[in-house]
Coordinates of C-alpha atoms and ligand atoms in Angstrom, one line a residue:
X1 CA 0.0 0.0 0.0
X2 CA 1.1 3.9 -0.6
X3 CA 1.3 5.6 2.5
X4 CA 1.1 9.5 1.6
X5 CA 4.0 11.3 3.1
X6 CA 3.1 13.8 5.9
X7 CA 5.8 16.6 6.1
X8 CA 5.5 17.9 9.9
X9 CA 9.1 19.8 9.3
X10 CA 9.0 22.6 7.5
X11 CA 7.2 25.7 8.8
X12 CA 5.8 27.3 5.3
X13 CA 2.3 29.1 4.5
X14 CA -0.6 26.7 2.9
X15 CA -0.6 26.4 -0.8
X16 CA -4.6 27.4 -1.1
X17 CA -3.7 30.8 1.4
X18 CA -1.9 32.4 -1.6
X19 CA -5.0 34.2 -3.2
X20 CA -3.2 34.4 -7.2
X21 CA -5.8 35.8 -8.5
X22 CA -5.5 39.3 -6.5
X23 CA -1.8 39.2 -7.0
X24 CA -2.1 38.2 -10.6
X25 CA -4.6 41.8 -11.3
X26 CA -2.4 43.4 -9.0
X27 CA 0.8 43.1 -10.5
X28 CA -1.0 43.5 -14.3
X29 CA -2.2 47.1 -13.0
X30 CA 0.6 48.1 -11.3
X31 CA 2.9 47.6 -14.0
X32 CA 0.5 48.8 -16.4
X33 CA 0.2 52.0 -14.5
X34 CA 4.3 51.8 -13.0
X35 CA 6.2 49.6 -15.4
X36 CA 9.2 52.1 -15.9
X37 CA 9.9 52.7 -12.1
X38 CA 9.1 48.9 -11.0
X39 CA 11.5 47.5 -13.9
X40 CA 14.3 50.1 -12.5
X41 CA 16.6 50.2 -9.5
X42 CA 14.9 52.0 -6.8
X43 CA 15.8 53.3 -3.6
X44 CA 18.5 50.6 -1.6
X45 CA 15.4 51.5 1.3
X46 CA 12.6 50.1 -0.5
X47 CA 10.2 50.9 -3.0
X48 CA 9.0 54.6 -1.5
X49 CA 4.9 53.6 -1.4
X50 CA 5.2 50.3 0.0
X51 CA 7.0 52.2 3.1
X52 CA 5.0 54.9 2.8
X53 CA 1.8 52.4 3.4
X54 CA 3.8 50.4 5.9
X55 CA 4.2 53.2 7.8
X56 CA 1.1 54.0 7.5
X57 CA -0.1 51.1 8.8
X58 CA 2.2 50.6 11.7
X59 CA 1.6 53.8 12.9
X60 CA 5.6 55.3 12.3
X61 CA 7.2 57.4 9.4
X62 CA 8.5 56.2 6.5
X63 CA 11.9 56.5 7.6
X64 CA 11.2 54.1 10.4
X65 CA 10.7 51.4 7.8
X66 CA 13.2 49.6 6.0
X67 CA 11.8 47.3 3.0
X68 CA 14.4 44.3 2.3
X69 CA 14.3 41.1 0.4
X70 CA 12.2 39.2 3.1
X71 CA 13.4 39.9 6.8
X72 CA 15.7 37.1 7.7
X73 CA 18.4 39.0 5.6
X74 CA 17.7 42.3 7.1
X75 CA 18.3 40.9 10.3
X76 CA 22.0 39.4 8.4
X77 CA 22.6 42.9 8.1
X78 CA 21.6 44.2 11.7
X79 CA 24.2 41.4 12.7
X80 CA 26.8 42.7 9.9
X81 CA 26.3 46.4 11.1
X82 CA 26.1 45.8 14.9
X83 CA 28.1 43.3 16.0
X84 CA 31.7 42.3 15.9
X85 CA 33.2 38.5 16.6
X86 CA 32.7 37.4 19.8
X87 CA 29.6 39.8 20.5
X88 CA 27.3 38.1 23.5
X89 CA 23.6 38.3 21.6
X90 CA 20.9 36.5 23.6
X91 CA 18.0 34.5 22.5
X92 CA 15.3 32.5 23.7
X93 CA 16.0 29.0 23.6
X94 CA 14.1 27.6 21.4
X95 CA 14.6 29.6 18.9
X96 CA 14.6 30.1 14.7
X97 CA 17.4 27.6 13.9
X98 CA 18.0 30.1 10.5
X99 CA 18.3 33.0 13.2
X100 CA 21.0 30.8 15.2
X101 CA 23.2 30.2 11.8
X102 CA 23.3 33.5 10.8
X103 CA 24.0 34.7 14.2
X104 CA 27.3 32.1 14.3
X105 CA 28.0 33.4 11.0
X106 CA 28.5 36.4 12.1
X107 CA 30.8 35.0 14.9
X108 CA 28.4 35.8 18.0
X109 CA 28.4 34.2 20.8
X110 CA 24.8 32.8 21.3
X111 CA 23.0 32.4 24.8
X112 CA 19.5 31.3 25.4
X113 CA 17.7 32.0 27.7
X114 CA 14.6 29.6 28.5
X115 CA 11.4 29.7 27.1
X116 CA 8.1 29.2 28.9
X117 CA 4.5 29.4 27.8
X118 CA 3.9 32.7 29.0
X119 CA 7.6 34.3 27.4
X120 CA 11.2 34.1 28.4
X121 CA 12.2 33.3 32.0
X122 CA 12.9 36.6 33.8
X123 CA 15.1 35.3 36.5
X124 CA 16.9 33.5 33.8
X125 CA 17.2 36.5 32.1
X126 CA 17.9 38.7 34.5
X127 CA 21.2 36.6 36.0
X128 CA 22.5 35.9 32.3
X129 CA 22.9 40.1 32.5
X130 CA 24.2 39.9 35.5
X131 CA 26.9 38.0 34.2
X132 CA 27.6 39.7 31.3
X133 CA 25.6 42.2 29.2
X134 CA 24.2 41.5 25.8
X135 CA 24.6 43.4 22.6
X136 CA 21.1 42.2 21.6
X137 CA 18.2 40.0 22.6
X138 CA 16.6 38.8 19.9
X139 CA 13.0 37.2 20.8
X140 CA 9.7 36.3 18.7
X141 CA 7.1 37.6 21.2
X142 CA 4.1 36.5 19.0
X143 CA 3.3 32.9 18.7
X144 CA 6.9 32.0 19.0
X145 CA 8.9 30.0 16.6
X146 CA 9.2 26.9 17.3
X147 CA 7.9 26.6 20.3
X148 CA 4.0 28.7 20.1
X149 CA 4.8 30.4 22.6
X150 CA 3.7 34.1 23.6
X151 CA 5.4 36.9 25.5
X152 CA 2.8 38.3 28.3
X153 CA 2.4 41.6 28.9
X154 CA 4.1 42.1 32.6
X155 CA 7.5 40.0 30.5
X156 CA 7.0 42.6 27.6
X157 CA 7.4 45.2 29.9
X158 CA 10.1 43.7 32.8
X159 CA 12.5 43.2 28.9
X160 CA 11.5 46.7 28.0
X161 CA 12.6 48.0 31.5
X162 CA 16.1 45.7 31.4
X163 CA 16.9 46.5 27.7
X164 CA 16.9 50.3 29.2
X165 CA 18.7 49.6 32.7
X166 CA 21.5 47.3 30.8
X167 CA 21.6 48.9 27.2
X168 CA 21.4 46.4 25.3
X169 CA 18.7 46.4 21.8
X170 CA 15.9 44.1 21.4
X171 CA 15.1 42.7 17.8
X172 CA 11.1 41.5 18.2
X173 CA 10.4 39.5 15.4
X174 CA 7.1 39.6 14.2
X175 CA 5.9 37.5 11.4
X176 CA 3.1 35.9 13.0
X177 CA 1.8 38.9 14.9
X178 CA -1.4 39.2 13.0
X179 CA -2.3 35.3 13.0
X180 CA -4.0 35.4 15.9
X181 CA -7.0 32.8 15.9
X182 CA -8.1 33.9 19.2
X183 CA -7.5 35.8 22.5
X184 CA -6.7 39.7 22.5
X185 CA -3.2 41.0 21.2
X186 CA -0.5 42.1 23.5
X187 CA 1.6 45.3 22.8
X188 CA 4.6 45.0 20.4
X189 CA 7.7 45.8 22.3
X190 CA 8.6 48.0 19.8
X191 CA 5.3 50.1 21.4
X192 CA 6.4 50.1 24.4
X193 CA 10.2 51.0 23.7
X194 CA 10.4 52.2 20.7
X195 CA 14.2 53.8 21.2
X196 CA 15.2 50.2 22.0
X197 CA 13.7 48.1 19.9
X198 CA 14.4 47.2 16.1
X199 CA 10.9 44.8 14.9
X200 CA 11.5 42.5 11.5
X201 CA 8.1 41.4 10.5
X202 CA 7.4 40.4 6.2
X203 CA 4.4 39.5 4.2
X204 CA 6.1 35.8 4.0
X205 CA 3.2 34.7 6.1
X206 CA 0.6 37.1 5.0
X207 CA 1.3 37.5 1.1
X208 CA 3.5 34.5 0.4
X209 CA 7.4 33.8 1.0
X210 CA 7.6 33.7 -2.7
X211 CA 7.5 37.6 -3.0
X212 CA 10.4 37.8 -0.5
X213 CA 9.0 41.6 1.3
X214 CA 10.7 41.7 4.4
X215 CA 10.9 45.1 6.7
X216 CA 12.4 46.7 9.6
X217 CA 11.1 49.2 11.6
X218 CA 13.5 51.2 14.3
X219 CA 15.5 54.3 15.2
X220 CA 16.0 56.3 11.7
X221 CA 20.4 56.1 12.6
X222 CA 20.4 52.3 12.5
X223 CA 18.3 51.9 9.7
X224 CA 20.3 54.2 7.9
X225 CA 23.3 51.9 8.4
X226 CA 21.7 48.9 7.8
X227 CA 20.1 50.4 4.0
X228 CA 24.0 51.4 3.6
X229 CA 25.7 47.5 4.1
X230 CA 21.8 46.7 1.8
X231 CA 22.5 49.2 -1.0
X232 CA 26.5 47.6 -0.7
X233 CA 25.0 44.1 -1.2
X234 CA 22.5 44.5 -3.4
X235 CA 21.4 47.8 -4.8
X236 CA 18.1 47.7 -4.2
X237 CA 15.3 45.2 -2.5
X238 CA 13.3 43.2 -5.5
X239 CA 11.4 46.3 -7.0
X240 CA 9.2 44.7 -9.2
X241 CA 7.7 42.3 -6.0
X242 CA 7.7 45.1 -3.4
X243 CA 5.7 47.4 -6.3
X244 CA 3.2 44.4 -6.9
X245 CA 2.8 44.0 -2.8
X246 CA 2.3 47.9 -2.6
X247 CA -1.1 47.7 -5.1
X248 CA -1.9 44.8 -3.2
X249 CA -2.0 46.4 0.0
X250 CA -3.1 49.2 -1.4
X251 CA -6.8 47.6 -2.7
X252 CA -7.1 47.0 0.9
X253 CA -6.8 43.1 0.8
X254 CA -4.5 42.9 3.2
X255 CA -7.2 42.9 6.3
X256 CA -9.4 40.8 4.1
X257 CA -6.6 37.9 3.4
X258 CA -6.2 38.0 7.4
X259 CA -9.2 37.1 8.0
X260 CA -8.8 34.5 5.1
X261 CA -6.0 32.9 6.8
X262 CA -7.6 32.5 9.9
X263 CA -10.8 30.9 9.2
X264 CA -7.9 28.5 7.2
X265 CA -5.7 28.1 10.1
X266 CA -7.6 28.0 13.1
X267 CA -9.4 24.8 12.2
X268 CA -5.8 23.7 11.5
X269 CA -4.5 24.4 15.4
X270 CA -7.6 22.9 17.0
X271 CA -6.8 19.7 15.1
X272 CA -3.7 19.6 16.2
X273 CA -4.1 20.1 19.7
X274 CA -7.2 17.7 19.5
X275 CA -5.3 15.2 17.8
X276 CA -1.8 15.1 20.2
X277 CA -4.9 14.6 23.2
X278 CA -5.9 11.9 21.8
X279 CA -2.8 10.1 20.1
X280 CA -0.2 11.6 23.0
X281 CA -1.7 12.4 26.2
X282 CA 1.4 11.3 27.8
X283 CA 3.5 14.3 25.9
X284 CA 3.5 17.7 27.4
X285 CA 2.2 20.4 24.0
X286 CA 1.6 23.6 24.3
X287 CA -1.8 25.3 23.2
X288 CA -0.6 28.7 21.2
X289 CA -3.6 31.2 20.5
X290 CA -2.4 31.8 16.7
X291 CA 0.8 31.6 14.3
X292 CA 2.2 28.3 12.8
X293 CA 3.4 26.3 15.5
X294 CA 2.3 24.0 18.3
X295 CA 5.1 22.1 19.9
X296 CA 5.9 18.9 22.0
X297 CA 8.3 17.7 24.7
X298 CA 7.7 14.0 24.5
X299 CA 8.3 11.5 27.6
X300 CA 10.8 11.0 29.5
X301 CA 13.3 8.8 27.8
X302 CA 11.9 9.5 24.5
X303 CA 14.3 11.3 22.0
X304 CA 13.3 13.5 19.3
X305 CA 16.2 12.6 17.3
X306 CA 14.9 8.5 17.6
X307 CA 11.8 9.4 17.4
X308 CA 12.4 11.7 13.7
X309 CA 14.3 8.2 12.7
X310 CA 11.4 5.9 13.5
X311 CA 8.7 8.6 11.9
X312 CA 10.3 8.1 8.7
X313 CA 9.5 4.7 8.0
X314 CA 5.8 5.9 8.8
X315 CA 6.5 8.5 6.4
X316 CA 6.1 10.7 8.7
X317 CA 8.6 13.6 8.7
X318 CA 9.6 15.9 11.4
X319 CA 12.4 18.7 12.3
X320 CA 15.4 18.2 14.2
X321 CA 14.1 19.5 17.9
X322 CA 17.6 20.0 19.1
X323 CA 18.7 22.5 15.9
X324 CA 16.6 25.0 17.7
X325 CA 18.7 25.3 21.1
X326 CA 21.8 27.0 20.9
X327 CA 23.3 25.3 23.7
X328 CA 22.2 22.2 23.4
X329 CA 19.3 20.5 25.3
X330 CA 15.9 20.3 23.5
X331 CA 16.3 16.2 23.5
X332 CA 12.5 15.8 23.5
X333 CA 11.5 18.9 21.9
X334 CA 9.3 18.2 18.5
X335 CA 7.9 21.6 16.5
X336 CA 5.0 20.7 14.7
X337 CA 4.1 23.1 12.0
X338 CA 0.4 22.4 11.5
X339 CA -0.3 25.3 8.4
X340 CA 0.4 23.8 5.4
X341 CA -1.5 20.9 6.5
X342 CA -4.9 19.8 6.3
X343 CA -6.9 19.0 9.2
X344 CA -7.2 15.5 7.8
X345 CA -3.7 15.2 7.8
X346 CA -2.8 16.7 11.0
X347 CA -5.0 14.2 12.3
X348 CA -3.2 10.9 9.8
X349 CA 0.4 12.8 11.1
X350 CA -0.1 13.1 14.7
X351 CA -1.5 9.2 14.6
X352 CA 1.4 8.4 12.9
X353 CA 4.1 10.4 15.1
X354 CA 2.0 8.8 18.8
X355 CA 2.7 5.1 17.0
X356 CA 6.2 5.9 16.4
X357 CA 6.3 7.1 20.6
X358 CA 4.7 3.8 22.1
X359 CA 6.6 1.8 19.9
X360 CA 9.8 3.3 20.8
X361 CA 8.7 3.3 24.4
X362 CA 7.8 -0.2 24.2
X363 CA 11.9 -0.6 23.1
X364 CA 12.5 0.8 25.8
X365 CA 10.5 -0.7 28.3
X366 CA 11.7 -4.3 26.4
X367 CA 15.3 -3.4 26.8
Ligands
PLP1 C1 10.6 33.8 13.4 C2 10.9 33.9 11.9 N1 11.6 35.0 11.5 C3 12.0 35.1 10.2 C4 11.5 34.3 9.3 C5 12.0 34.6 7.9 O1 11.0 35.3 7.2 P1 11.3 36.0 5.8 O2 10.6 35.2 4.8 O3 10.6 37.4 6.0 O4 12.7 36.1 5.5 C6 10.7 33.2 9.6 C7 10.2 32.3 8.6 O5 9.8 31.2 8.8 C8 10.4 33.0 11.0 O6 9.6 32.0 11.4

C-alpha cells in the first residue's frame, strides 16, 4: 500500500492561502500604471509607497521602515552592522534555527535564555545580564517559533525595563503577529520602547514567502546603516515584488486575506491540539492562540532525534528539535508546523508520530 508522506518539518504558508488571482490583477495594474519605475533600481530602502503604506499602517514614518528582500536578511545585516566576533547576543531558547546560523555566522556568541509558555524566564534572564551584558536580545514575542509560545504583557514590559537599565537592543520578530485565531493582542515591544527596539516582521506569512518583502522598523540612525551595508549588497530590495505588494496592500486586501487565513488556520490548530490529546496524552504540548506552531516535549526517555528516525518509516517527517537550542538540550523537543497541513492530515500525522512514541517506548521498556 502507498502511505502518503506527511511533512510535519518545514514551517511554510498553505498552498490554497496564496489568493493568485488578486496578485495576478495586482501586479498587471501596477505595472501597467508603473512599469518604468518597477522594472528600474529603486531606492537601496525600498520601494518609497510600500513604506509609505507600511508606515502607514504601523503607525511610524517612512523612515522608520526599512523594505528588504524578506526579513531574515535584514536581520543578516543588523548582525553585519552591529556586532563584531565574539559579541554576547541572547536569544530564547528555542529559537529560529535560521536565526541561530546567521547569528554564528557572524561570529556571535549565542546564549538562550529559556522559554516558557507565557515568554522568556525573567530570572533566567535577569542573571544571564548579571553576568555579562548583551549586545542584543533577539526574541519572537508572537506565537513563537518553534515553540507557540507568547510573550505576556508584565515580561514585555520587565525586557523593555532591562533592555533600558542594561543597554542592550531588542530585535522583536514579528511574522506571525497578525495570526491570531483567538485571545486579545498584546503590545509590540517595539510600542512600548520604541528607542530600544528594532521589529522584523514580512508578508512571507501574510502574502506569500515567494514575494520575499521583508521590513524593519526602528530608530532612523540604525536603519540608515543597515540600507548602507543593503545598497553595498544588493542595490536595491526586488522592486518589481515590493511594487506588486504595494497595489496589493493598497486595494485593501490585506485585512481581508487575514481574516482568510484565519478561518484557514484555526481549524488547522484545533486539530492539532485535538489530535496530540488523543494520540499523545502522555507528551506535554503547548496550546498557542495563533501563528504556525504547536510544539511537543515528549516523555521521558523519549528522544526527538529516535523518534524523527522511526517517523520516517511511517513517512512521517519531522524537524530536528535540538537544531533550535543553541546550547544544546531540546532532547524531547518536537515543533509541529500544522499550516500547510490539512486538518485530515494533522490528524493521519499526529497518529502516525503517537505510534512511532509507544513503539519506541515499548523498546525501551523491552530493553
Ligand atoms: C521567526 C521567523 N523569523 C523570520 C523568518 C523569515 O522570514 P522572511 O521570509 O521574512 O525572511 C521566519 C520564517 O519562517 C520566521 O519564522
Amino acid at each position: 500500500v502507498d502511505v502518503k508522506p506527511i511533512l510535519f518539518n518545514r514551517g511554510i504558508p498553505a498552498a490554497e492561502s496564496f489568493g493568485i488571482d488578486n496578485v495576478l490583477r495586482a501586479a498587471r495594474d501596477v505595472l501597467g500604471e508603473h512599469g518604468n519605475v518597477l522594472m528600474q533600481y529603486g531606492p537601496s530602502t525600498g520601494f518609497v509607497p510600500l513604506r509609505e503604506w507600511l508606515a502607514a499602517w504601523q503607525g511610524v514614518t517612512a523612515d522608520q521602515v526599512l523594505l528588504g528582500n524578506g526579513s531574515l536578511q535584514l536581520l543578516d545585516f543588523l548582525c553585519l552592522a552591529l556586532l563584531e566576533p565574539g559579541d554576547l547576543v541572547f536569544t530564547e531558547a528555542p529559537t529560529y534555527d535560521r536565526t541561530l546560523t546567521l547569528l554564528r555566522r557572524r561570529g556571535a556568541r549565542v546564549v538562550g535564555i529559556p522559554l516558557a509558555a507565557d515568554g522568556p524566564e525573567l530570572d533566567r534572564l535577569e542573571d544571564e545580564i548579571a553576568k555579562a551584558r548583551p549586545k542584543l536580545f533577539y526574541t519572537i514575542p508572537d506565537f513563537q517559533n518553534p515553540a507557540g509560545a507568547t510573550c505576556s504583557a508584565p515580561k514585555r514590559r520587565r525586557i523593555a525595563e532591562l533592555a533600558e537599565q542594561h543597554d542592550f537592543l531588542i530585535v522583536e520578530d514579528a511574522p506571525y503577529r497578525q495570526l491570531r485565531y483567538r485571545g486579545t493582542e498584546e503590545r509590540s515591544l517595539y510600542s512600548i520602547a520604541p528607542g530600544r527596539t528594532i521589529q522584523m516582521s514580512s508578508f512571507s506569512k501574510l502574502i506569500g514567502p515567494g514575494a520575499r518583502v521583508g521590513f524593519l522598523i526602528g530608530p532612523v540612525d540604525l536603519l540608515k546603516k543597515i540600507a548602507k551595508l543593503a545598497e553595498d549588497t544588493y542595490i536595491c530590495p526586488n522592486n518589481l515584488a515590493h511594487g506588486v505588494a504595494y497595489e496589493w496592500c493598497r486595494r485593501g486586501l490585506l485585512p481581508l486575506q487575514i481574516e482568510r487565513l484565519k478561518s484557514l488556520y484555526a481549524p488547522r490548530l484545533d486539530a492539532c491540539i485535538g489530535a496530540l490529546a488523543r494520540h499523545m496524552p502522555e507528551a506535554e504540548a503547548t496550546r498557542p492562540e495563533g501563528g504556525f506552531f504547536v510544539s511537543v516535549t515528549l516523555p521521558e526517555g523519549t528522544s526527538t532525534t529516535a523518534v524523527r528516525e522511526k517517523a520516517r518509516a511511517r513517512e512521517l517527517q519531522l524537524a530536528d528539535g535540538t537544531a533550535f537550542f543553541p546550547n544544546g538540550g531540546g532532547d524531547r523537543f518536537l515543533r509541529l508546523p500544522f499550516c500547510a497541513l490539512t486538518p485530515a492530515e494533522i490528524e493521519e500525522g499526529i497518529g502516525r508520530l503517537g505510534e512511532t512514541v509507544r513503539e519506541l517506548r515499548g523498546a525501551v521498556a523491552l530493553a
